[in-house]
Coordinates of C-alpha atoms and ligand atoms in Angstrom, one line a residue:
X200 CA 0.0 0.0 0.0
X201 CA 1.5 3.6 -1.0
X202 CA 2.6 5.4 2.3
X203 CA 0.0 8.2 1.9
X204 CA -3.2 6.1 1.7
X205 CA -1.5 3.6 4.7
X206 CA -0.8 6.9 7.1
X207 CA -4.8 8.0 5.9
X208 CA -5.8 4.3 6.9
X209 CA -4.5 4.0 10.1
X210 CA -5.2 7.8 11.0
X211 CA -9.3 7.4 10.2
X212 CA -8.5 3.5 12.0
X213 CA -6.9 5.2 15.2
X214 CA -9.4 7.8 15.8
X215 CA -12.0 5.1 15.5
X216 CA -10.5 2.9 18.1
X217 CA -9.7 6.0 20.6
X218 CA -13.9 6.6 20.6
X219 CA -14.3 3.3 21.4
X220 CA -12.0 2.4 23.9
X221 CA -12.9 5.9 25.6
X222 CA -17.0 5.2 25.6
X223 CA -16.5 1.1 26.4
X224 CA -13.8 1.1 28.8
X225 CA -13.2 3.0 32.1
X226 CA -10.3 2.6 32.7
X227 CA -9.6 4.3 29.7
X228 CA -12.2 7.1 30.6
X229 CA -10.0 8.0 33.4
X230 CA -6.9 7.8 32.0
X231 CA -8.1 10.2 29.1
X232 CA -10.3 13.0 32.2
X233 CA -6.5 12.5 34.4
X234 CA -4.5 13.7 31.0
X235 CA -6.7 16.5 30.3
X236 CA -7.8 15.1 27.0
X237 CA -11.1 14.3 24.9
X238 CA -11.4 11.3 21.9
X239 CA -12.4 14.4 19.5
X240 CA -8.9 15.8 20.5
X241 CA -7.0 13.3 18.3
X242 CA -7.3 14.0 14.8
X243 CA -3.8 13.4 13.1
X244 CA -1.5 10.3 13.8
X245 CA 0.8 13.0 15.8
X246 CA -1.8 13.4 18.0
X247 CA -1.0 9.7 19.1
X248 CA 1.2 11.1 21.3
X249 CA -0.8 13.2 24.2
X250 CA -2.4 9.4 24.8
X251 CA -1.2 8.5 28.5
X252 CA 0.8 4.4 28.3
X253 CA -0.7 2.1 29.7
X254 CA 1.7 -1.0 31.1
X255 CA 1.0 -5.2 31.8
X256 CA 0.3 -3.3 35.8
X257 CA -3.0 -1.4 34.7
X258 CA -4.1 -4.4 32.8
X259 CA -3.9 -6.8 35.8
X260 CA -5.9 -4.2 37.8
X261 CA -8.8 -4.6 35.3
X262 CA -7.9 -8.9 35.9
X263 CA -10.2 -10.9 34.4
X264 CA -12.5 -8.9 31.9
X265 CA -12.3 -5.0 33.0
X266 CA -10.2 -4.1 29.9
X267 CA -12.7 -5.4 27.5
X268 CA -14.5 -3.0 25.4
X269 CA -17.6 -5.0 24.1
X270 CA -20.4 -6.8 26.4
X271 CA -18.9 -11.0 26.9
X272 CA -21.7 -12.1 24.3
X273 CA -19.6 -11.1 21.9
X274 CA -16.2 -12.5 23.5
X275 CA -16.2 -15.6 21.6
X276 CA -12.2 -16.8 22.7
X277 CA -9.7 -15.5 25.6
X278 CA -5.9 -15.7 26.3
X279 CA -3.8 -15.3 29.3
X280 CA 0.3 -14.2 29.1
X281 CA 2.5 -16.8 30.0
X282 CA 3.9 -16.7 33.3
X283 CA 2.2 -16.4 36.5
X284 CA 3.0 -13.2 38.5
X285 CA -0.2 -12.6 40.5
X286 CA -3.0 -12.7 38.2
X287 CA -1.9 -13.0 34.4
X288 CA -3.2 -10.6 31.2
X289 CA -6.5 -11.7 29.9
X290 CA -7.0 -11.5 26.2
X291 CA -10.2 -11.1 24.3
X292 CA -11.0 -11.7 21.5
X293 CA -14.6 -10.9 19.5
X294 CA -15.3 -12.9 16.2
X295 CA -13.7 -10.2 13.9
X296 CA -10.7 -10.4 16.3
X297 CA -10.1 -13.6 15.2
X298 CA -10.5 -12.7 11.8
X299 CA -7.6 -9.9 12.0
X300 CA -6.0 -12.7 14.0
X301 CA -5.9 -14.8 11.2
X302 CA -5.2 -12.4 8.5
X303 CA -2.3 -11.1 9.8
X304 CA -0.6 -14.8 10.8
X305 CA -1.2 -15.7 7.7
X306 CA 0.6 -12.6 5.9
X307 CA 3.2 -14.2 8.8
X308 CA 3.0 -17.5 7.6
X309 CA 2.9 -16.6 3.7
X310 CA 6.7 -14.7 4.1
X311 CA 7.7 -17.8 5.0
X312 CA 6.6 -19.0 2.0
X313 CA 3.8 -21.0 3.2
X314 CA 1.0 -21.4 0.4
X315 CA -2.0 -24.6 0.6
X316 CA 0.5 -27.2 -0.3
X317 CA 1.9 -27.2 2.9
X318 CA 2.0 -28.8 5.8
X319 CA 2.6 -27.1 8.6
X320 CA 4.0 -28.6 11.7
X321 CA 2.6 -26.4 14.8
X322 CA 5.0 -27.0 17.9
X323 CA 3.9 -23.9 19.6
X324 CA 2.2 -24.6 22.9
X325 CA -2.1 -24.9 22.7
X326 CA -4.3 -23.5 25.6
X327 CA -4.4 -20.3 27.2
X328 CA -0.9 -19.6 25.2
X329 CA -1.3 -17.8 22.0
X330 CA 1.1 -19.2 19.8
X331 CA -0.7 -22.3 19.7
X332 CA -3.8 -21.2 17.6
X333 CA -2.6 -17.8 16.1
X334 CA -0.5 -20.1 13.8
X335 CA -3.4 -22.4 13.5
X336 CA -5.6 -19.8 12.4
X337 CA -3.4 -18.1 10.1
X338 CA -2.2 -21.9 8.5
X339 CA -6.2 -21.9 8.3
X340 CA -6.8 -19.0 6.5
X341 CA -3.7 -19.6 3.9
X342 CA -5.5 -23.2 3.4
X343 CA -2.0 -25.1 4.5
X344 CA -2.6 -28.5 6.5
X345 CA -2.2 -28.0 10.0
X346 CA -0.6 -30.5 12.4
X347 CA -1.9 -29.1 15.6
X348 CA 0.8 -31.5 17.5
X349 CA 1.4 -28.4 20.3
X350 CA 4.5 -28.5 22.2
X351 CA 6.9 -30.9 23.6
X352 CA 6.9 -35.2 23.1
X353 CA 10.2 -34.4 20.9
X354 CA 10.6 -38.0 19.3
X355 CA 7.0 -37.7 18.4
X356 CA 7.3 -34.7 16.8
X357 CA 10.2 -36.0 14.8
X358 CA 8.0 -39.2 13.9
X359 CA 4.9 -37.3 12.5
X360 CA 7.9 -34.9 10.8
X361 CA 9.2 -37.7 9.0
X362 CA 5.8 -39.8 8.2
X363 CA 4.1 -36.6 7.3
X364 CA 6.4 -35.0 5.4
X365 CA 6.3 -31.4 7.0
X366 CA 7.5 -28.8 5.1
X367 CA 7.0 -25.4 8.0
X368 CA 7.5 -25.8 11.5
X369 CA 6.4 -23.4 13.8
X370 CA 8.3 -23.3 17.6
X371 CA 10.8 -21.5 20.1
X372 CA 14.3 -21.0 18.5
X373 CA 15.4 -23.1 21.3
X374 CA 13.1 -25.9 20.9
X375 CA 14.0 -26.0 17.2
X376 CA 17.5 -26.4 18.2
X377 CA 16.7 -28.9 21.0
X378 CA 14.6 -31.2 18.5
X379 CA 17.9 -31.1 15.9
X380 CA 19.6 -32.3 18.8
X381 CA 17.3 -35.7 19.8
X382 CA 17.4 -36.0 15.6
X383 CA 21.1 -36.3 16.0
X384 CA 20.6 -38.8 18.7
X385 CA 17.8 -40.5 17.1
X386 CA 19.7 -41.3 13.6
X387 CA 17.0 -39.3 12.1
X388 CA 18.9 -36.6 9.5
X389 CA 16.9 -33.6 9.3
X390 CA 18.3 -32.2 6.1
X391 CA 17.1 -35.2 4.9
X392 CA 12.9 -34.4 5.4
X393 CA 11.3 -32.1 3.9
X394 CA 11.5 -28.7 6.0
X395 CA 11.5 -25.6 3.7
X396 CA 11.1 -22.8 6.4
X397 CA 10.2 -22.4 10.1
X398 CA 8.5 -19.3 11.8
X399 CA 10.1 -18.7 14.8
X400 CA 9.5 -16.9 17.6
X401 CA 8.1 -16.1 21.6
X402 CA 11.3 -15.4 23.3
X403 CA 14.9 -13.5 22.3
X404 CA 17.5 -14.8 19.6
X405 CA 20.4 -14.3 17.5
X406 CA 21.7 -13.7 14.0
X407 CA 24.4 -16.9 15.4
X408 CA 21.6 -19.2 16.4
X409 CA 19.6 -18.9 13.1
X410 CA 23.1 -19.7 11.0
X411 CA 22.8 -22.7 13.3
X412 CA 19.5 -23.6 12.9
X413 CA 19.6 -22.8 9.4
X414 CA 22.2 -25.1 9.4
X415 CA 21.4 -28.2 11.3
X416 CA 17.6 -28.2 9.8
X417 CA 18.4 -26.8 6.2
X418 CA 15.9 -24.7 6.4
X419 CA 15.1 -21.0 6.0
X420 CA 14.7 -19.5 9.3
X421 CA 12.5 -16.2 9.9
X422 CA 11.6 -14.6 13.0
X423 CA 8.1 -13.7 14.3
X424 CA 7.3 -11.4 17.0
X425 CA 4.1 -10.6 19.0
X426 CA 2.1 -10.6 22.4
X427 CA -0.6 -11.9 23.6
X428 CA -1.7 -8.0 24.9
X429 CA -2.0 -7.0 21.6
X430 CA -3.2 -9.9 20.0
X431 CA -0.5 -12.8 20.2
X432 CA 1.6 -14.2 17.3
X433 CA 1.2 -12.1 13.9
X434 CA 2.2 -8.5 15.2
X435 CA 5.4 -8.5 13.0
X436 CA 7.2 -11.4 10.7
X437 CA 10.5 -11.1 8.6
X438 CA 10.1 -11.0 4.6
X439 CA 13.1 -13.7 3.2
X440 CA 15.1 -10.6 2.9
X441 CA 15.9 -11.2 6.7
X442 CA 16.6 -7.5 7.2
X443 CA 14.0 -6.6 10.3
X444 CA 10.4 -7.8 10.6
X445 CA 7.6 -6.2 9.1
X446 CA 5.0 -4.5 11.6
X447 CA 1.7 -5.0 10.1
X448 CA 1.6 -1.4 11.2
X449 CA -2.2 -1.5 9.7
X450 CA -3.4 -3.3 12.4
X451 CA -1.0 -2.1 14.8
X452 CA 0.7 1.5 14.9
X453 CA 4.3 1.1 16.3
X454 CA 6.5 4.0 18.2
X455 CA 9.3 3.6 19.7
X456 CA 10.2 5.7 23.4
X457 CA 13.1 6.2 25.6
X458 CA 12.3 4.0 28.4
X459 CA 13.8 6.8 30.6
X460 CA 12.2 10.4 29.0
X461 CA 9.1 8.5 28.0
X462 CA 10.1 10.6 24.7
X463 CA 9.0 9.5 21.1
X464 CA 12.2 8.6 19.7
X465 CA 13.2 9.4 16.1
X466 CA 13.4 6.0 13.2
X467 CA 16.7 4.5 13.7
X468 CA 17.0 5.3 17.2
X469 CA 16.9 1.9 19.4
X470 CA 14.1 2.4 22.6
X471 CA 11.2 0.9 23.8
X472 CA 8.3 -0.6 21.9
X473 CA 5.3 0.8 22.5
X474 CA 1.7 -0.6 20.4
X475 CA -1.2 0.7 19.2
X476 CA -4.0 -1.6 18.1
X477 CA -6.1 0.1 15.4
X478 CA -8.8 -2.3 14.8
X479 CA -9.1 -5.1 17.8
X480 CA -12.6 -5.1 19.3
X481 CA -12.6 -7.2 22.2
X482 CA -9.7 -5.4 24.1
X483 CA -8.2 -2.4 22.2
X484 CA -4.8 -1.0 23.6
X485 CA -3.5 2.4 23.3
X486 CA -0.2 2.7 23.8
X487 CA 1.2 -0.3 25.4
X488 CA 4.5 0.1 26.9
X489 CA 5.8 -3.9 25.8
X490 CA 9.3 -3.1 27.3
X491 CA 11.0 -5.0 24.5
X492 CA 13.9 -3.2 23.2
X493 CA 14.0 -2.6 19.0
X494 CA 14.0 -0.6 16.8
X495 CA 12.3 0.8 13.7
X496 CA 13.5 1.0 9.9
X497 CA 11.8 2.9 7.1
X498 CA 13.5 3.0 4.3
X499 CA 12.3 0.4 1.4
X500 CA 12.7 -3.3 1.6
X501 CA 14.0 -5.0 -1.6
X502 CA 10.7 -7.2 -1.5
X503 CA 8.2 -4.5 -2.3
X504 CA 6.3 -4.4 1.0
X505 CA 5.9 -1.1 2.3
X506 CA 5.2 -2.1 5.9
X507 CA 7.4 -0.3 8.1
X508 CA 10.5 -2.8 9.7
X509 CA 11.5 -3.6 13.6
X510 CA 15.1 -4.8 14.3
X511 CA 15.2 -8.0 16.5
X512 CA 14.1 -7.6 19.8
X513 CA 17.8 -7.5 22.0
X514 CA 16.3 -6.6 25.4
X515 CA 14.0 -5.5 28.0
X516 CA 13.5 -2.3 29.6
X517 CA 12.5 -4.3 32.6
X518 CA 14.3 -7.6 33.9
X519 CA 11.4 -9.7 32.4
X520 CA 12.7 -13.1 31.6
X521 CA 11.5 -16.0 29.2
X522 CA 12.6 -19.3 30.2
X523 CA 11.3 -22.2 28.3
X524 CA 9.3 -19.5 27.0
X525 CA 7.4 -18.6 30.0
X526 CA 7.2 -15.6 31.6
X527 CA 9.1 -15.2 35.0
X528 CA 10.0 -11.9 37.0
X529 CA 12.8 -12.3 39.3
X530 CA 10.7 -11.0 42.4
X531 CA 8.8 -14.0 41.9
X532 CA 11.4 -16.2 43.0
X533 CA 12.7 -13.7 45.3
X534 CA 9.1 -13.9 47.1
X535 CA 9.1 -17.7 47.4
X536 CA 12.4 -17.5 48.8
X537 CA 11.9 -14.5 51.3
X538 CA 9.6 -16.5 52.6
X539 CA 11.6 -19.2 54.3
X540 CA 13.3 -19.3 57.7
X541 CA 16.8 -19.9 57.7
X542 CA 18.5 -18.1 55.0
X543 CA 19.6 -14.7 54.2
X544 CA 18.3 -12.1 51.9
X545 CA 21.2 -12.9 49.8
X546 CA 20.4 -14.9 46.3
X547 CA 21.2 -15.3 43.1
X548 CA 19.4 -16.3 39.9
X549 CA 21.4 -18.4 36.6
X550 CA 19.8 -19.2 33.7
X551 CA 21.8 -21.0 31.3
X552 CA 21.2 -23.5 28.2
X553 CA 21.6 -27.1 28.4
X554 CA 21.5 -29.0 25.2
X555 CA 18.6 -26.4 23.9
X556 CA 16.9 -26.0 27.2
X557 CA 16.9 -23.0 29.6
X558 CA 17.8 -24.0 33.4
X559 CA 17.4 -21.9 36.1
X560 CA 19.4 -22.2 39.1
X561 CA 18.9 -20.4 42.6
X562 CA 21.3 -19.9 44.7
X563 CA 20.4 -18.5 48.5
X564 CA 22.6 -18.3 51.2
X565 CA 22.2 -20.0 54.7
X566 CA 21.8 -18.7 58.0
X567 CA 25.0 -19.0 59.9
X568 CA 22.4 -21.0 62.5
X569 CA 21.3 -23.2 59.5
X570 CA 24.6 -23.4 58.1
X571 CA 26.1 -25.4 61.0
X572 CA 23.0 -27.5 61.0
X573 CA 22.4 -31.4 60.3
X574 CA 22.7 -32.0 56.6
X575 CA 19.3 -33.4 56.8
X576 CA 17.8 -30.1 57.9
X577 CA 19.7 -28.1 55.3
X578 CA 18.6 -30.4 52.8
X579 CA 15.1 -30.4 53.9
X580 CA 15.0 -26.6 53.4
X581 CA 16.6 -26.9 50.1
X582 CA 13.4 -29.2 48.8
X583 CA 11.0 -26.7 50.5
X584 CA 12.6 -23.7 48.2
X585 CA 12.3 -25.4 45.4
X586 CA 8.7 -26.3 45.5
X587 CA 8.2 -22.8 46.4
X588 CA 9.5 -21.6 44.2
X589 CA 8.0 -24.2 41.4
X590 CA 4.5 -23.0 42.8
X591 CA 5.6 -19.1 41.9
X592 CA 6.7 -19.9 38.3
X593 CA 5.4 -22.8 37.3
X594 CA 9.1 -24.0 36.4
X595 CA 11.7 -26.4 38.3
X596 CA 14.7 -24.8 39.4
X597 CA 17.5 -26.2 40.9
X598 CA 17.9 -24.7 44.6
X599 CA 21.4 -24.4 45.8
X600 CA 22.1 -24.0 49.5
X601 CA 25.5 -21.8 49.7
X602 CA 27.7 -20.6 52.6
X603 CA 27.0 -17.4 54.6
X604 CA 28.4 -14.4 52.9
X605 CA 29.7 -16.4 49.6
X606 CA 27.6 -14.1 47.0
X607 CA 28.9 -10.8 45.8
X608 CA 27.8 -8.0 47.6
X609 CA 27.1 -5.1 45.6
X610 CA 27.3 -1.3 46.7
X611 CA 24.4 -0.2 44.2
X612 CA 21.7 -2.7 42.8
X613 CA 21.8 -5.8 43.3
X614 CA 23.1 -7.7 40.2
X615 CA 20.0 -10.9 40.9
X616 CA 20.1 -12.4 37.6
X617 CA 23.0 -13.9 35.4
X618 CA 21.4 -14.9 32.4
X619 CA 24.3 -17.1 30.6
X620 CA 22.3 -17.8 27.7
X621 CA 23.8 -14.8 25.2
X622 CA 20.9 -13.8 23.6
X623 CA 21.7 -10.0 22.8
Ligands
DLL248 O1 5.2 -15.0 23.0 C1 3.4 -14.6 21.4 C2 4.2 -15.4 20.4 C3 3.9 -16.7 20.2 C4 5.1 -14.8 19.6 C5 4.6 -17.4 19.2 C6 5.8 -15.4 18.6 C7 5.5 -16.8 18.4 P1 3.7 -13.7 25.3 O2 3.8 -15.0 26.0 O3 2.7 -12.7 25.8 O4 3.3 -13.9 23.8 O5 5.1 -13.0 25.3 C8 5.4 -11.8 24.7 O6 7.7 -12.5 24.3 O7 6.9 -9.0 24.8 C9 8.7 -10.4 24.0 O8 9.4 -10.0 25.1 C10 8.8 -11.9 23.8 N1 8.9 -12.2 22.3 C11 7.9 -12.7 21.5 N2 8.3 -12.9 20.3 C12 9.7 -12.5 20.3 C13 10.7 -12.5 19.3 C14 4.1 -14.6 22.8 N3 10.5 -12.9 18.0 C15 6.8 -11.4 24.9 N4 12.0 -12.1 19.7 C16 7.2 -10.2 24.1 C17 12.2 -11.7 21.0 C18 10.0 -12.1 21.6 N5 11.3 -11.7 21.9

């Protein structure tokens, strides 16, 4: 689409969607009477910017259905993030909200090549998790087969690959990488079947892991970016050109901010994402703060589209992690582990990756009292962090008991996490 009419399309689509979330939503009526402003006030796409953010916090408060803008008769599907901080992000979606849903996955889908010849593998996780059936939409709408398989039972996966013939798979980087791995255990050769492409996505990668998964499952390896706050999978997809992912900035208007200013950034300059949906129904959002670190690229892309481009994701603006593609915040853990007797204030959180597969360990320092305590006691309290800390994330992670005063002190914040897995 020629810039001019795309800017007219998502000004007239913007001031639509202001009207509505202002007369449907409160929260939004408040936000709007705190900053002084009236829906009439926007007019032009600048005006985008005298909307107040709104962050994952204000959409807990309104946890389950407060941020929805249309009476639950017409909620036909809902979502939840992953993760489980408190109460988690519900999604929902009305009827046409599926339909954008599928449209834009399947634009997703199609870069990848992805036409009704093919069969398309679908290792993303089903249930309240989006990536599950935004791909299976979108793989609907394109007319491709789907293999709703969901996510993990590896050798399975590798079975129905081989019997089935799969031509796209659809997963984590990681597990893509973790599934070439049992292949190479297995005897099964993967450049051998009959991948073509994979879509992949849900958590942070790297230019070096897609040489090597490009490699080990000769395959062309695009990234696809969204959130389950804005709609899921199918906010942005690379083009074969691999230079940045196309927004599909007609559905959803992209800025970029200094995390710290809160300033609009100019194109090129690297920030914060913030999104705009222009045409959900079920739970519009303007001006999400997604905290993920990009950012955006204008000039033309050699293949044609017009869409404007994000860079790959490279960060956070807030220590949000994604292990095994959930959702964990490090005061999670540090709740479940504040709450036990016998150890200090003192911990520290590693992630690495093993063979494809994040692993958290946790390590917390003992009580000098503890510390010269029976092993079995020690031990006992070891077990007793873990599960607590399994309850809080929904993830195992190994719990290691360490001396008194053995972590690093530090005289301004706290360095809590050591992520070891190099993803930026
Ligand atoms: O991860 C939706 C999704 C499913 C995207 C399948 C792609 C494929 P959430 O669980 O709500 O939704 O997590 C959203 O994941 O804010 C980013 O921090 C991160 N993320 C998603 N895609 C990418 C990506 C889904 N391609 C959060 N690169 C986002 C880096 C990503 N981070």
């Amino acid at each position: 689409m020629p810039i001019g009419e795309l800017r007219a399309l998502q000004r007239d689509r913007l001031r639509a969607v202001v009207k509505r979330a202002y007369d449907m939503v409160p929260y939004y009526r408040k936000s709007f009477a705190d900053a002084k402003l009236r829906p009439e006030d926007i007019k032009s796409l600048d005006d985008i910017r005298r909307i107040p953010f709104i962050t994952k916090t204000e959409l807990r408060q309104g946890y389950p259905f407060g941020m929805f803008a249309v009476p639950m008769e017409r909620i036909v599907e809902t979502h939840t993030s992953s993760g489980t901080t408190g109460k988690p992000v519900v999604a929902g979606y009305t009827r046409n909200d599926i339909d954008l849903w599928s449209e834009v996955m399947a634009r997703a889908l199609s870069m990848a090549g992805a036409t009704e010849k093919d069969i398309i593998q679908n290792c993303y996780g089903y249930g309240l998790f989006t990536g599950g059936l935004g791909v299976h939409y979108g793989g609907h709408r394109i007319g491709a087969t789907v293999v709703p398989i969901s996510a993990g039972n590896t050798k399975k996966q590798l079975e129905i690959m081989l019997d089935f013939q799969t031509t796209l798979i659809t997963c984590t980087p990681s597990y893509s990488l973790y599934l070439a791995e049992v292949a190479e255990e297995e005897g099964v050769d993967l450049r051998k079947l009959s991948l073509k492409a994979g879509c992949f996505g849900a958590e942070m990668w790297t230019e070096k892991i897609r040489e090597e998964i490009e490699r080990r499952l000769n395959l062309l390896a695009l990234n696809i970016y969204g959130l389950t706050e804005i709609i899921g999978p199918g906010v942005a997809h690379e083009c074969p050109e691999k230079c940045g992912l196309h927004i599909f900035e007609d559905h959803f208007y992209p800025e970029i901010i200094s995390p710290e200013t809160l300033e609009v950034l100019p194109d090129g300059e690297r920030g914060e994402l913030v999104l705009t949906t222009l045409t959900r129904e079920g739970m519009p959002m303007l001006r999400f703060r997604t905290r993920d670190i990009t950012a955006l690229r204008r000039e033309p892309c050699s293949c044609g589209r017009t869409l404007v481009r994000m860079e790959r994701i490279t960060g956070r603006s807030d220590d949000m992690l994604k292990i095994r593609g959930v959702i964990v915040f490090p005061y999670q853990i540090e709740k479940a582990i504040l709450e036990m007797k016998g150890i200090e204030p003192h911990y520290q959180i590693i992630v690495t990756r093993e063979h494809h597969l994040d692993e958290v360990e946790v390590q917390v320092e003992m009580s000098k009292k503890l510390f010269s305590d029976e092993i079995r006691k020690i031990e006992e309290l070891r077990r007793k962090i873990e599960k607590s800390i399994e309850e809080a994330i929904g993830l195992r992670a190994k719990v290691s008991l360490v001396e008194p005063k053995s972590l690093p002190r530090s005289e301004g914040k706290a360095k809590r996490v050591i992520d070891k897995r190099q993803l930026s």
